[in-house]
Amino acid sequence: MSVAVAQSIDVQQELTDGFHLVIDALKLNDINTIYAVPGIPISDLCRMAQGEGIRVISFRHEQNAGNAAAIAGYLTQKPGVCLTVSAPGFLNGLTALANATTNCFPMILISGSSEREIVDLQQGDYEEMDQLAIAKPLCKAAFRVLHAQDVGIGIARAIRAACSGRPGGVYLDLPAKFFSQVMTAEAGAKSLVKVIDAAPEQIPAPAAVERALDVLKGAKRPLIILGKGASYAQVDDKIRELVEKTGIPFLPMSMAKGILPDTHPQSAGAARSTVLKDADVVLLIGARLNWLLSHGKGKTWGSEPKKFIQIDIEPKEMDSNVEIVAPLVGDIGSCVSALLAGMGGKWAKAPADWVGAVNAKKEANIAKMAPKLMNNASPMNYHSALGALREIIKDRPDAILVNEGANTLDLARGIIDMYKPRKRLDVGTWGVMGIGMGFAVAAAVETGQPVLAIEGDSAFGFSGMEVETICRYNLPVCVVIFNNNGIYRGTDVNPTGGEDVAPMVFVKDARYDKMMEAFGGVGAHVTTPDELKRAVIAAMDSGKPTLINAVIDPAAGTESGNIGSLNPQSAVVRKK
Ligand code: ADP
Ligand code: MG
């Protein structure tokens, strides 16, 4: 055989397949981490991805892998990728995908699926399910790729759909047969697409900018509300310039804390109810007027209708709950720049009497809170334990705080000041429990910073098995469990006097710290704020996976934390 003929056979034999093309397409688009739970039909994809240099973080349950991908998207502006098996694995991941979409986080859920021919005839395949149809109403976009030569386009569309406009979750369905389809490497390489400018700038209309400035100019008691859209946008300096130039008090929504430090003189966080009640003009920047802001109405919003200026990339968000007198549709960076340009060199600061009133209220509230945060008694209550953790974040502002629970969430949000943007990750728009360990893992993986996860004992239970994942990857995560023996409180009793404990209580005096020790991490059991502080500092200094079981007075919590009004209570007493 001549050399030339041998070479041409070699060239012909250079092949690729669905597995390789998925990996090549992700890498081409700078997606270098996958959050996964391996199994049929994607186990080889996980192995090969690792072999090709993608970091594959393997979880114990798909919901946690999905939550990790979602928050990776929030932190990086690149879609976080979650990879699952078919039917049940897909469904487990779907909760996280829906949550990502609700929170406007870019994410792609890629699930393997069963054979189309069998699924569509409903002939009972292994893990049979029409996954694409089920995913569609729960995410921003959903696609299926049947042929290896189309996966480059499929992944490009998924990335663009996740990142452009209002970010959100995208589903990508890959049937088992797709993976082993073969084509020549050359044609395969040509079929891939590198997405150019996945989230294009969206410049607001000049007339809309002028209208917004006119409304702002007329304000007597203006307020700026920053939402997690503003933190996602990563235009922290521009936002600070706008806030400082106008002198307007600002209120951060929980995940927007730290865009400007909570200790900034214009922060109105400690006067939240006052500013929400009394402001006459509210500038919303990447925040929605949903339940978290009483839908822009409700008792606390005063009798005079407020005027709202809203910056949002999603035009349909305008007037969602109340009239928006000055809608500013565009990306936050462009909108804030346009406002600053329109203000020019001199712009009158917010009226001094209003700023003074807000500051007086704020100082009074801070002074009232201070002694509660300094109590070192045992058992701890929420305030004393959080008072200790507050000092830790003050000393280590780069650490990422993950937070979920009821009282543990509501009180931590108010008590723990944040100093830097995108450092507070929590239950978000749904107020969902179960994000804790998924968020903690991804925060550590994506940023390399230490993570402090402050978890209610109930909230932790939804993702607790991932402490094994944290140990396996040796991540610098310190989990603090506020252990009050139950949901809201650990004091409920079974009204019948029967053997079963009440539905809202857990095993009394459980030792969650032993769970971390079981996998080689560090466990600690603490009963005072001083012990708690020492244990967290040791964890953060060592960077070792740590779980601290912090004993909280079982009687300290209130029903549903701050949102008791959403939890209907029966007033009917039945005769026995
Ligand atoms: P929060 O719960 O903190 O109030 P929301 O999730 O309710 O925040 O609101 C975030 C808003 O930010 C959404 O309406 C979303 O469309 C918007 N948003 C997200 N990213 C951008 C961006 N880059 N530019 C403009 N708006 C954005
Ligand atoms: Mg509890």
Coordinates of N, CA and C in Angstrom, one line a residue, residues 323-526:
E323 N -49.1 50.6 37.8 CA -48.7 51.4 36.7 C -47.2 51.8 36.9
I324 N -46.4 51.7 35.8 CA -45.0 52.2 35.8 C -45.1 53.5 35.0
V325 N -44.8 54.6 35.7 CA -45.0 55.9 35.0 C -43.8 56.1 34.0
A326 N -42.6 55.5 34.4 CA -41.5 55.7 33.5 C -40.8 54.4 33.3
P327 N -41.2 53.6 32.3 CA -40.5 52.3 32.0 C -39.2 52.6 31.3
L328 N -38.2 52.0 31.7 CA -36.9 52.1 31.1 C -36.4 50.7 30.7
V329 N -36.7 50.4 29.4 CA -36.4 49.0 29.0 C -35.0 49.0 28.4
G330 N -34.2 48.1 28.9 CA -32.9 48.0 28.4 C -32.0 47.2 29.4
D331 N -30.7 47.0 29.0 CA -29.9 46.3 30.0 C -29.5 47.4 31.1
I332 N -29.2 46.9 32.3 CA -29.0 47.8 33.4 C -27.8 48.7 33.2
G333 N -26.8 48.2 32.6 CA -25.6 49.0 32.4 C -25.9 50.1 31.4
S334 N -26.6 49.8 30.4 CA -26.9 50.9 29.4 C -27.9 51.9 30.0
C335 N -28.9 51.4 30.7 CA -29.9 52.3 31.3 C -29.3 53.2 32.3
V336 N -28.5 52.7 33.2 CA -27.9 53.5 34.2 C -26.9 54.5 33.6
S337 N -26.1 54.1 32.6 CA -25.2 55.0 31.9 C -26.0 56.2 31.3
A338 N -27.2 55.8 30.7 CA -28.0 56.8 30.0 C -28.6 57.8 31.0
L339 N -29.0 57.3 32.2 CA -29.5 58.2 33.2 C -28.3 59.2 33.6
L340 N -27.2 58.6 33.9 CA -26.0 59.5 34.3 C -25.7 60.5 33.3
A341 N -25.7 60.1 32.0 CA -25.4 61.0 30.9 C -26.4 62.1 30.9
G342 N -27.7 61.7 31.0 CA -28.8 62.7 31.0 C -28.8 63.7 32.2
M343 N -28.2 63.3 33.3 CA -28.1 64.2 34.4 C -27.1 65.2 34.3
G344 N -26.1 64.9 33.4 CA -25.0 65.9 33.2 C -24.2 66.2 34.4
G345 N -23.6 67.4 34.4 CA -22.6 67.8 35.5 C -23.3 68.0 36.8
K346 N -24.4 68.8 36.8 CA -25.0 69.1 38.1 C -26.4 68.5 38.2
W347 N -26.7 67.9 39.3 CA -28.0 67.2 39.5 C -28.3 67.4 41.0
A348 N -29.4 67.9 41.3 CA -29.8 68.2 42.7 C -29.9 66.9 43.5
K349 N -29.3 66.9 44.7 CA -29.3 65.7 45.5 C -30.7 65.6 46.1
A350 N -31.0 64.4 46.6 CA -32.3 64.1 47.2 C -32.5 65.1 48.4
P351 N -33.8 65.5 48.5 CA -34.1 66.5 49.6 C -33.6 66.1 51.0
A352 N -32.9 67.1 51.6 CA -32.2 66.8 52.9 C -33.2 66.4 54.0
D353 N -34.4 66.9 54.0 CA -35.3 66.5 55.1 C -35.7 65.0 55.0
W354 N -35.9 64.6 53.8 CA -36.2 63.1 53.6 C -35.0 62.3 54.0
V355 N -33.8 62.6 53.5 CA -32.6 61.9 53.8 C -32.4 61.9 55.3
G356 N -32.6 63.0 55.9 CA -32.5 63.1 57.4 C -33.5 62.2 58.1
A357 N -34.7 62.2 57.7 CA -35.7 61.3 58.3 C -35.4 59.8 58.2
V358 N -34.9 59.5 57.0 CA -34.5 58.1 56.8 C -33.3 57.7 57.7
N359 N -32.4 58.6 57.8 CA -31.2 58.3 58.6 C -31.6 58.2 60.1
A360 N -32.5 59.0 60.5 CA -32.8 59.0 61.9 C -33.5 57.7 62.3
K361 N -34.4 57.2 61.4 CA -35.1 56.0 61.6 C -34.1 54.8 61.6
K362 N -33.2 54.9 60.7 CA -32.2 53.8 60.5 C -31.3 53.7 61.8
E363 N -30.8 54.9 62.2 CA -30.0 54.8 63.4 C -30.7 54.3 64.6
A364 N -32.0 54.7 64.8 CA -32.8 54.2 65.9 C -32.9 52.7 65.8
N365 N -33.2 52.2 64.7 CA -33.4 50.7 64.5 C -32.1 50.0 64.8
I366 N -31.0 50.5 64.3 CA -29.7 49.9 64.5 C -29.4 49.8 66.0
A367 N -29.6 50.9 66.7 CA -29.3 51.0 68.1 C -30.2 50.0 68.9
K368 N -31.4 49.9 68.5 CA -32.3 48.9 69.1 C -31.9 47.5 69.0
M369 N -31.3 47.2 67.8 CA -30.9 45.8 67.5 C -29.6 45.4 68.2
A370 N -28.7 46.4 68.4 CA -27.3 46.1 68.8 C -27.2 45.2 70.1
P371 N -27.9 45.5 71.2 CA -27.7 44.7 72.3 C -28.1 43.2 72.1
K372 N -29.2 43.0 71.3 CA -29.6 41.6 71.0 C -28.5 40.8 70.3
L373 N -27.6 41.5 69.6 CA -26.6 40.8 68.9 C -25.4 40.4 69.7
M374 N -25.4 40.9 71.0 CA -24.2 40.8 71.7 C -24.3 39.9 73.0
N375 N -25.4 39.1 73.0 CA -25.7 38.2 74.1 C -25.0 36.9 73.9
N376 N -24.2 36.5 74.9 CA -23.4 35.2 74.8 C -24.0 34.1 75.6
A377 N -25.3 34.2 75.9 CA -25.9 33.1 76.7 C -26.1 31.8 75.9
S378 N -26.3 30.8 76.7 CA -26.7 29.5 76.1 C -28.0 29.0 76.7
P379 N -29.0 28.5 76.0 CA -28.9 28.3 74.5 C -28.9 29.6 73.8
M380 N -28.4 29.5 72.5 CA -28.4 30.7 71.7 C -29.8 30.9 71.1
N381 N -30.1 32.2 70.8 CA -31.2 32.5 70.0 C -30.7 33.0 68.6
Y382 N -31.6 33.3 67.7 CA -31.2 33.7 66.4 C -30.3 34.9 66.4
H383 N -30.7 35.9 67.2 CA -30.0 37.1 67.2 C -28.6 37.0 67.7
S384 N -28.4 36.2 68.8 CA -27.1 36.1 69.4 C -26.2 35.3 68.5
A385 N -26.7 34.2 67.9 CA -25.9 33.4 67.0 C -25.5 34.2 65.7
L386 N -26.5 35.0 65.2 CA -26.2 35.7 64.0 C -25.3 36.9 64.3
G387 N -25.4 37.4 65.5 CA -24.5 38.5 65.9 C -23.0 38.1 65.8
A388 N -22.8 36.8 66.1 CA -21.4 36.2 66.0 C -21.0 36.1 64.5
L389 N -21.9 35.6 63.7 CA -21.6 35.4 62.3 C -21.4 36.7 61.5
R390 N -22.2 37.7 62.0 CA -22.1 39.0 61.3 C -20.6 39.5 61.4
E391 N -20.0 39.3 62.5 CA -18.6 39.7 62.7 C -17.6 39.0 61.7
I392 N -18.0 37.7 61.5 CA -17.1 36.9 60.6 C -17.1 37.5 59.2
I393 N -18.4 37.9 58.7 CA -18.5 38.4 57.3 C -17.8 39.8 57.2
K394 N -17.9 40.5 58.3 CA -17.3 41.8 58.4 C -15.8 41.7 58.2
D395 N -15.2 40.7 58.9 CA -13.8 40.5 58.8 C -13.4 39.8 57.5
R396 N -14.3 39.1 56.8 CA -14.0 38.4 55.6 C -15.0 38.7 54.5
P397 N -15.0 39.9 54.0 CA -16.0 40.3 53.1 C -16.0 39.5 51.8
D398 N -14.9 38.8 51.5 CA -14.9 38.1 50.2 C -15.6 36.7 50.3
A399 N -15.9 36.3 51.5 CA -16.5 35.0 51.7 C -17.9 35.1 51.1
I400 N -18.4 34.0 50.6 CA -19.8 33.9 50.0 C -20.7 33.3 51.1
L401 N -21.8 34.0 51.3 CA -22.8 33.6 52.3 C -24.0 32.9 51.5
V402 N -24.2 31.7 51.9 CA -25.4 31.0 51.4 C -26.4 30.9 52.5
N403 N -27.7 31.2 52.3 CA -28.6 31.3 53.4 C -30.0 30.7 53.1
E404 N -30.5 29.8 53.9 CA -31.8 29.3 53.7 C -32.4 28.9 55.0
G405 N -33.7 28.9 55.1 CA -34.4 28.5 56.3 C -35.6 29.4 56.5
A406 N -36.2 29.5 57.6 CA -37.3 30.4 57.9 C -36.8 31.6 58.7
N407 N -36.8 31.4 60.0 CA -36.2 32.5 60.9 C -34.7 32.7 60.6
T408 N -34.1 31.5 60.3 CA -32.6 31.6 60.0 C -32.4 32.5 58.8
L409 N -33.3 32.5 57.8 CA -33.2 33.3 56.6 C -33.5 34.7 56.9
D410 N -34.7 34.9 57.4 CA -35.3 36.3 57.6 C -34.4 37.1 58.5
L411 N -33.9 36.5 59.6 CA -33.1 37.3 60.5 C -31.7 37.5 60.0
A412 N -31.1 36.5 59.3 CA -29.7 36.6 58.8 C -29.7 37.7 57.7
R413 N -30.8 37.8 56.9 CA -30.8 38.8 55.9 C -30.7 40.2 56.4
G414 N -31.4 40.4 57.5 CA -31.4 41.8 58.1 C -30.1 42.0 59.0
I415 N -29.6 41.0 59.6 CA -28.5 41.2 60.6 C -27.2 41.2 60.0
I416 N -26.9 40.3 59.0 CA -25.6 40.2 58.5 C -25.4 41.2 57.3
D417 N -24.5 42.2 57.6 CA -24.2 43.2 56.5 C -23.3 42.5 55.5
M418 N -23.6 42.9 54.2 CA -22.7 42.4 53.1 C -21.9 43.6 52.6
Y419 N -20.7 43.4 52.2 CA -19.8 44.5 51.8 C -19.4 44.5 50.3
K420 N -19.7 43.3 49.7 CA -19.3 43.2 48.3 C -20.4 42.5 47.5
P421 N -20.5 42.8 46.2 CA -21.6 42.3 45.3 C -21.5 40.8 45.1
R422 N -22.7 40.2 44.9 CA -22.8 38.8 44.6 C -22.2 37.9 45.6
K423 N -22.2 38.3 46.9 CA -21.7 37.5 47.9 C -22.8 36.8 48.7
R424 N -24.0 37.3 48.5 CA -25.1 36.7 49.3 C -26.0 35.9 48.3
L425 N -26.1 34.6 48.6 CA -26.9 33.7 47.7 C -28.0 33.1 48.6
D426 N -29.3 33.2 48.2 CA -30.3 32.7 49.1 C -31.5 32.1 48.3
V427 N -32.6 32.0 49.0 CA -33.8 31.3 48.5 C -34.5 32.0 47.3
G428 N -34.2 33.2 47.1 CA -34.6 33.9 45.9 C -36.1 34.1 45.8
T429 N -36.6 34.2 44.6 CA -38.0 34.7 44.3 C -39.0 33.7 44.8
W430 N -38.8 32.5 44.8 CA -39.8 31.5 45.3 C -39.7 31.3 46.8
G431 N -38.6 31.8 47.4 CA -38.4 31.5 48.8 C -38.2 30.0 49.1
V432 N -37.6 29.3 48.1 CA -37.6 27.9 48.1 C -36.5 27.3 49.0
M433 N -36.9 26.2 49.7 CA -35.9 25.5 50.5 C -35.2 24.4 49.6
G434 N -33.9 24.2 49.9 CA -33.2 23.1 49.2 C -32.1 23.6 48.3
I435 N -31.9 24.9 48.3 CA -30.8 25.4 47.4 C -29.4 25.3 48.1
G436 N -29.4 25.1 49.4 CA -28.2 25.3 50.2 C -26.9 24.7 49.7
M437 N -26.9 23.3 49.7 CA -25.6 22.7 49.4 C -25.3 22.8 47.9
G438 N -26.3 22.8 47.0 CA -26.0 23.1 45.6 C -25.3 24.4 45.4
F439 N -25.9 25.5 46.0 CA -25.3 26.8 45.9 C -23.9 26.9 46.5
A440 N -23.8 26.2 47.6 CA -22.5 26.3 48.3 C -21.4 25.6 47.5
V441 N -21.7 24.5 46.9 CA -20.7 23.8 46.1 C -20.3 24.7 44.9
A442 N -21.3 25.2 44.2 CA -21.0 26.0 43.0 C -20.3 27.3 43.3
A443 N -20.7 27.9 44.4 CA -20.0 29.1 44.8 C -18.5 28.9 45.1
A444 N -18.2 27.8 45.7 CA -16.8 27.4 46.0 C -16.1 27.1 44.7
V445 N -16.8 26.3 43.8 CA -16.1 25.9 42.6 C -15.9 27.1 41.6
E446 N -16.9 28.0 41.5 CA -16.8 29.0 40.5 C -15.9 30.2 41.0
T447 N -15.9 30.4 42.3 CA -15.1 31.6 42.8 C -13.8 31.3 43.5
G448 N -13.7 30.1 44.0 CA -12.5 29.8 44.8 C -12.5 30.4 46.2
Q449 N -13.6 31.2 46.5 CA -13.7 31.9 47.8 C -14.2 30.9 48.9
P450 N -13.9 31.2 50.1 CA -14.6 30.4 51.2 C -16.1 30.7 51.2
V451 N -16.8 29.6 51.6 CA -18.3 29.7 51.6 C -18.8 29.5 53.0
L452 N -19.7 30.3 53.5 CA -20.3 30.1 54.8 C -21.8 29.9 54.5
A453 N -22.3 28.7 54.8 CA -23.7 28.4 54.5 C -24.4 28.4 55.8
I454 N -25.4 29.3 56.0 CA -26.1 29.4 57.3 C -27.5 28.8 57.0
E455 N -27.8 27.7 57.6 CA -28.9 26.8 57.3 C -29.8 26.5 58.4
G456 N -31.1 26.7 58.2 CA -32.0 26.1 59.2 C -31.9 24.6 59.2
D457 N -32.2 23.9 60.3 CA -32.0 22.4 60.3 C -33.0 21.8 59.3
S458 N -34.2 22.3 59.1 CA -35.1 21.8 58.1 C -34.6 22.1 56.7
A459 N -34.2 23.3 56.4 CA -33.7 23.6 55.1 C -32.5 22.7 54.7
F460 N -31.6 22.5 55.6 CA -30.4 21.7 55.3 C -30.8 20.3 54.9
G461 N -31.9 19.8 55.5 CA -32.3 18.4 55.2 C -32.6 18.1 53.7
F462 N -33.0 19.2 53.0 CA -33.3 19.0 51.6 C -32.1 18.7 50.7
S463 N -30.9 19.1 51.1 CA -29.8 18.8 50.3 C -28.6 18.3 51.1
G464 N -28.9 17.8 52.3 CA -27.8 17.5 53.3 C -26.8 16.4 52.8
M465 N -27.3 15.5 52.0 CA -26.4 14.4 51.5 C -25.2 15.0 50.7
E466 N -25.3 16.2 50.2 CA -24.2 16.8 49.5 C -23.0 17.1 50.3
V467 N -23.1 16.9 51.6 CA -21.9 17.1 52.4 C -20.8 16.1 51.9
E468 N -21.3 15.0 51.4 CA -20.3 14.1 50.9 C -19.6 14.7 49.6
T469 N -20.4 15.4 48.8 CA -19.8 16.0 47.6 C -18.8 17.1 48.1
I470 N -19.2 17.8 49.1 CA -18.3 18.9 49.6 C -17.0 18.3 50.0
C471 N -17.0 17.1 50.7 CA -15.8 16.5 51.2 C -15.1 15.9 50.0
R472 N -15.8 15.3 49.1 CA -15.1 14.6 48.0 C -14.3 15.5 47.2
Y473 N -14.8 16.8 47.0 CA -14.0 17.8 46.2 C -13.2 18.7 47.1
N474 N -13.2 18.4 48.4 CA -12.5 19.1 49.4 C -12.7 20.6 49.3
L475 N -13.9 21.0 49.3 CA -14.3 22.4 49.0 C -14.2 23.2 50.3
P476 N -13.9 24.5 50.2 CA -13.8 25.4 51.4 C -15.2 25.8 51.9
V477 N -16.0 24.9 52.3 CA -17.4 25.2 52.7 C -17.6 25.0 54.1
C478 N -18.1 26.0 54.9 CA -18.4 25.8 56.3 C -19.9 25.9 56.4
V479 N -20.5 24.8 56.8 CA -22.0 24.8 57.0 C -22.3 25.0 58.4
V480 N -23.1 26.0 58.7 CA -23.6 26.2 60.1 C -25.1 25.9 60.2
I481 N -25.4 24.9 61.0 CA -26.8 24.5 61.1 C -27.4 25.1 62.3
F482 N -28.4 25.9 62.1 CA -29.2 26.5 63.3 C -30.2 25.4 63.7
N483 N -29.8 24.6 64.7 CA -30.5 23.4 65.1 C -31.5 23.7 66.2
N484 N -32.7 24.0 65.9 CA -33.7 24.2 66.9 C -34.7 23.1 67.0
N485 N -34.3 21.9 66.5 CA -35.1 20.7 66.6 C -36.4 20.6 65.8
G486 N -36.5 21.5 64.8 CA -37.7 21.4 64.0 C -37.9 22.6 63.1
I487 N -39.1 22.6 62.5 CA -39.5 23.6 61.5 C -40.2 24.8 62.3
Y488 N -39.7 26.0 62.1 CA -40.1 27.2 62.8 C -39.7 27.1 64.3
R489 N -40.1 26.1 65.0 CA -39.8 25.9 66.4 C -39.6 24.3 66.6
G490 N -39.0 24.0 67.7 CA -38.8 22.5 68.0 C -39.7 22.1 69.2
T491 N -40.8 22.9 69.4 CA -41.5 22.7 70.6 C -42.9 22.1 70.4
D492 N -43.4 21.9 69.2 CA -44.7 21.4 69.0 C -44.9 20.0 69.6
V493 N -46.1 19.7 70.1 CA -46.4 18.4 70.6 C -47.6 17.8 69.8
N494 N -47.7 16.5 69.8 CA -48.8 15.8 69.2 C -50.1 16.0 70.0
P495 N -51.1 16.7 69.5 CA -52.3 17.1 70.3 C -53.0 15.9 70.8
T496 N -52.9 14.7 70.2 CA -53.6 13.5 70.6 C -52.9 12.8 71.8
G497 N -51.7 13.2 72.1 CA -50.9 12.5 73.1 C -50.4 11.1 72.5
G498 N -50.6 10.9 71.2 CA -50.1 9.6 70.6 C -48.6 9.5 70.5
E499 N -48.2 8.4 70.0 CA -46.7 8.1 70.0 C -45.9 8.9 69.0
D500 N -46.6 9.2 67.8 CA -45.8 10.0 66.8 C -45.5 11.4 67.3
V501 N -44.4 11.9 67.0 CA -44.1 13.3 67.4 C -44.9 14.2 66.4
A502 N -44.9 15.5 66.8 CA -45.6 16.4 66.0 C -45.0 16.6 64.6
P503 N -45.8 16.9 63.6 CA -45.2 16.9 62.2 C -44.1 18.0 62.0
M504 N -44.0 19.0 62.8 CA -43.0 20.0 62.6 C -41.8 19.9 63.5
V505 N -41.6 18.8 64.2 CA -40.4 18.6 65.0 C -39.6 17.4 64.5
F506 N -38.3 17.5 64.7 CA -37.3 16.5 64.3 C -36.8 15.8 65.5
V507 N -35.9 14.8 65.2 CA -35.2 14.1 66.3 C -34.5 15.2 67.2
K508 N -34.8 15.1 68.5 CA -34.4 16.1 69.4 C -32.8 16.0 69.6
D509 N -32.2 17.2 69.6 CA -30.8 17.3 69.9 C -29.9 16.4 68.9
A510 N -30.3 16.4 67.7 CA -29.6 15.7 66.6 C -28.2 16.3 66.5
R511 N -27.3 15.5 66.1 CA -25.9 15.9 65.9 C -25.5 15.9 64.4
Y512 N -25.9 16.9 63.7 CA -25.6 17.0 62.3 C -24.1 17.1 62.0
D513 N -23.3 17.5 63.0 CA -21.9 17.6 62.8 C -21.3 16.2 62.4
K514 N -21.9 15.1 62.9 CA -21.4 13.8 62.7 C -21.5 13.4 61.2
M515 N -22.5 14.0 60.5 CA -22.6 13.7 59.1 C -21.4 14.1 58.3
M516 N -20.8 15.3 58.7 CA -19.6 15.8 58.0 C -18.4 14.9 58.4
E517 N -18.4 14.5 59.6 CA -17.3 13.6 60.1 C -17.3 12.3 59.3
A518 N -18.5 11.8 59.0 CA -18.6 10.5 58.4 C -17.9 10.5 57.0
F519 N -17.7 11.7 56.4 CA -17.0 11.7 55.1 C -15.6 12.3 55.2
G520 N -15.1 12.5 56.4 CA -13.8 13.0 56.5 C -13.6 14.5 56.7
G521 N -14.8 15.2 56.8 CA -14.7 16.6 57.1 C -14.7 16.9 58.6
V522 N -14.7 18.1 58.9 CA -14.6 18.5 60.4 C -16.0 18.8 60.9
G523 N -16.3 18.2 62.0 CA -17.6 18.5 62.7 C -17.4 19.3 64.0
A524 N -18.3 20.1 64.3 CA -18.2 20.9 65.6 C -19.6 21.0 66.2
H525 N -19.7 21.0 67.5 CA -21.0 21.1 68.2 C -20.8 22.3 69.1
V526 N -21.6 23.4 68.9 CA -21.4 24.6 69.7 C -22.7 25.0 70.4

